[in-house]
XYZ file of C-alpha atoms in Angstrom:
206
model
C 43.180 28.365 156.453
C 45.818 26.912 154.124
C 45.945 28.267 150.723
C 45.920 25.842 148.025
C 48.556 25.659 145.403
C 46.205 27.161 142.606
C 45.348 30.115 144.543
C 49.170 30.625 145.494
C 50.208 30.700 141.792
C 47.437 33.064 140.804
C 48.321 35.478 143.572
C 52.028 35.309 142.300
C 50.915 35.990 138.660
C 48.924 39.088 139.780
C 51.766 40.274 141.720
C 54.137 40.030 138.712
C 51.671 41.875 136.319
C 51.200 44.764 138.954
C 55.071 44.725 139.155
C 55.372 44.899 135.318
C 52.922 47.549 134.982
C 54.604 49.669 137.713
C 57.864 49.420 136.032
C 56.175 50.353 132.627
C 54.535 53.388 134.202
C 57.839 54.498 135.753
C 59.744 54.016 132.483
C 57.211 56.229 130.580
C 57.365 58.868 133.176
C 61.127 59.049 132.899
C 61.021 59.063 129.171
C 62.821 55.803 128.714
C 59.949 54.369 126.646
C 60.632 53.739 122.900
C 59.806 56.411 120.455
C 57.080 55.637 118.117
C 58.740 57.092 115.216
C 62.552 57.722 114.553
C 63.593 61.038 113.186
C 64.556 61.040 109.876
C 68.240 61.603 109.434
C 68.752 65.064 107.772
C 71.357 65.111 104.961
C 74.527 67.135 106.002
C 75.177 69.847 103.588
C 78.774 71.013 103.167
C 79.255 74.381 101.665
C 81.846 74.442 99.130
C 84.529 76.905 99.737
C 86.509 78.578 97.015
C 89.971 76.927 96.740
C 92.713 79.183 97.415
C 95.118 79.989 94.768
C 98.516 78.957 95.784
C 100.033 79.397 92.392
C 103.324 81.558 92.226
C 102.502 84.901 90.749
C 105.059 86.574 88.754
C 105.914 90.057 90.154
C 106.519 92.641 87.583
C 110.188 93.702 87.425
C 111.020 97.214 86.979
C 112.697 98.091 83.476
C 116.311 98.453 83.702
C 117.457 102.377 83.675
C 118.479 103.335 80.297
C 122.185 103.999 79.976
C 123.319 107.668 79.247
C 123.315 108.404 75.520
C 126.896 108.614 74.365
C 126.912 111.361 71.771
C 129.645 112.189 69.050
C 130.917 115.675 68.965
C 130.577 117.833 65.914
C 133.347 120.395 65.667
C 133.028 123.685 63.576
C 136.778 125.028 63.096
C 137.484 128.690 63.618
C 138.020 129.232 59.985
C 134.646 127.873 59.010
C 131.517 129.928 58.373
C 128.133 128.334 57.972
C 125.169 130.221 56.525
C 121.955 128.407 57.200
C 120.197 126.360 59.968
C 122.176 123.453 61.520
C 120.300 120.335 63.142
C 122.203 117.556 64.796
C 121.809 114.850 67.417
C 125.521 115.187 68.278
C 127.310 117.557 70.752
C 128.501 120.574 69.127
C 131.826 122.516 69.698
C 131.615 125.811 67.750
C 134.729 127.782 67.140
C 133.717 129.371 63.989
C 130.765 131.368 63.045
C 127.136 130.224 62.008
C 124.527 132.540 60.562
C 121.335 130.761 61.174
C 119.375 128.711 63.780
C 121.006 126.006 65.506
C 118.844 122.830 66.865
C 121.139 120.371 68.774
C 119.734 117.443 70.832
C 123.093 117.253 73.037
C 125.224 119.987 74.370
C 126.637 123.109 72.507
C 130.053 124.729 73.615
C 130.457 128.180 71.890
C 133.900 129.841 71.422
C 132.975 131.548 68.181
C 129.579 133.321 67.205
C 126.077 132.455 66.462
C 123.506 134.718 64.901
C 120.305 132.934 65.098
C 118.148 131.178 67.701
C 119.652 128.304 69.569
C 117.773 125.048 70.885
C 119.960 122.472 72.848
C 120.144 120.321 75.727
C 122.964 122.187 77.544
C 124.738 125.378 76.524
C 128.039 126.687 77.399
C 129.116 130.002 76.189
C 132.898 130.030 76.810
C 133.724 133.075 74.840
C 132.297 134.823 71.828
C 128.846 136.249 70.885
C 125.324 134.807 70.481
C 122.654 136.986 69.209
C 119.409 135.241 69.145
C 116.880 133.564 71.681
C 117.940 130.500 73.605
C 115.902 127.598 74.827
C 117.680 124.939 76.653
C 116.299 121.836 78.411
C 118.757 121.750 81.344
C 121.759 124.144 82.123
C 123.213 127.327 80.676
C 126.673 128.496 81.562
C 127.905 131.985 80.391
C 131.549 132.603 81.061
C 133.203 136.084 81.428
C 134.368 136.456 78.033
C 130.969 135.590 76.317
C 128.122 138.068 75.505
C 124.472 137.111 74.980
C 121.862 139.207 73.279
C 118.628 137.551 73.391
C 115.853 135.937 75.709
C 117.023 132.899 77.590
C 114.787 129.967 78.818
C 116.458 127.074 80.598
C 116.222 124.838 84.091
C 119.200 126.580 85.715
C 121.440 129.536 84.568
C 124.840 130.525 85.751
C 126.193 133.822 84.453
C 129.378 135.724 84.863
C 129.188 137.959 81.931
C 126.828 140.521 80.285
C 123.562 139.398 78.888
C 120.877 141.457 77.295
C 117.193 139.911 77.460
C 114.900 138.285 79.690
C 116.015 135.157 81.703
C 113.605 132.342 82.623
C 114.525 129.487 84.796
C 112.293 126.989 86.387
C 115.439 126.152 88.889
C 118.301 128.483 89.808
C 119.640 131.710 88.507
C 123.263 132.109 89.877
C 124.713 135.607 89.122
C 128.297 135.735 89.938
C 130.662 138.864 90.413
C 130.870 139.953 86.862
C 127.407 139.265 85.808
C 125.407 142.040 84.217
C 121.866 141.406 83.168
C 119.735 143.898 81.295
C 116.364 142.295 81.395
C 113.909 140.855 83.705
C 114.623 137.666 85.729
C 112.131 134.933 86.495
C 113.536 131.955 88.601
C 112.778 129.419 91.017
C 115.606 130.660 93.489
C 118.120 133.422 92.939
C 121.745 133.852 94.011
C 123.574 136.952 93.581
C 127.255 137.381 94.154
C 128.399 140.914 95.142
C 129.479 142.906 92.178
C 126.875 141.289 90.088
C 124.337 143.966 88.450
C 120.451 143.603 87.423
C 118.933 146.188 85.257
C 115.249 144.817 85.210
C 112.567 143.325 87.352
C 113.049 140.135 89.412
C 110.340 137.563 90.119
C 111.462 134.706 92.453
C 108.526 132.030 92.789
C 107.858 130.899 96.400
């Protein structure tokens, strides 16, 4: 039987509805459907990092080395005798005689005589006599024509003469051929040349 125009339109409309329903079902199954609610955008937080310090830092400079102190020299002539203590910041060259203690910041060179204790930076007994205890910060040299009667304390000692008393040296004691020590010796190191004599105990630290 022939289908009239109305029935044909109704059949086409039903087909379209069924087709739309099918597509909608497929889209929902595949997840293409619109989301009912949109996710709220979360604010992005940025952690503040401490800024690096690029400023130029001044490096501490080493203090310049102090120049060596230039000292004047006080000379005691051979015809002068001083009775009493002597204190000076200069170097001393003693050709005369001193009866009393000598305190010198610099170096003492003895060619005469001293009866008293001596404190100095360095001491050279070139000739003559020294009777008294000696305390020297650095070096002591006792030449062949000199005589020392008293205890001696220094950093280093070199002797080529006679001495009576203890010798204490943090560094070296060097006894040369004409040296004759009557007293105990305490030293960091000891050097003894053939001919030198020691009458006392010797203690050399390790």
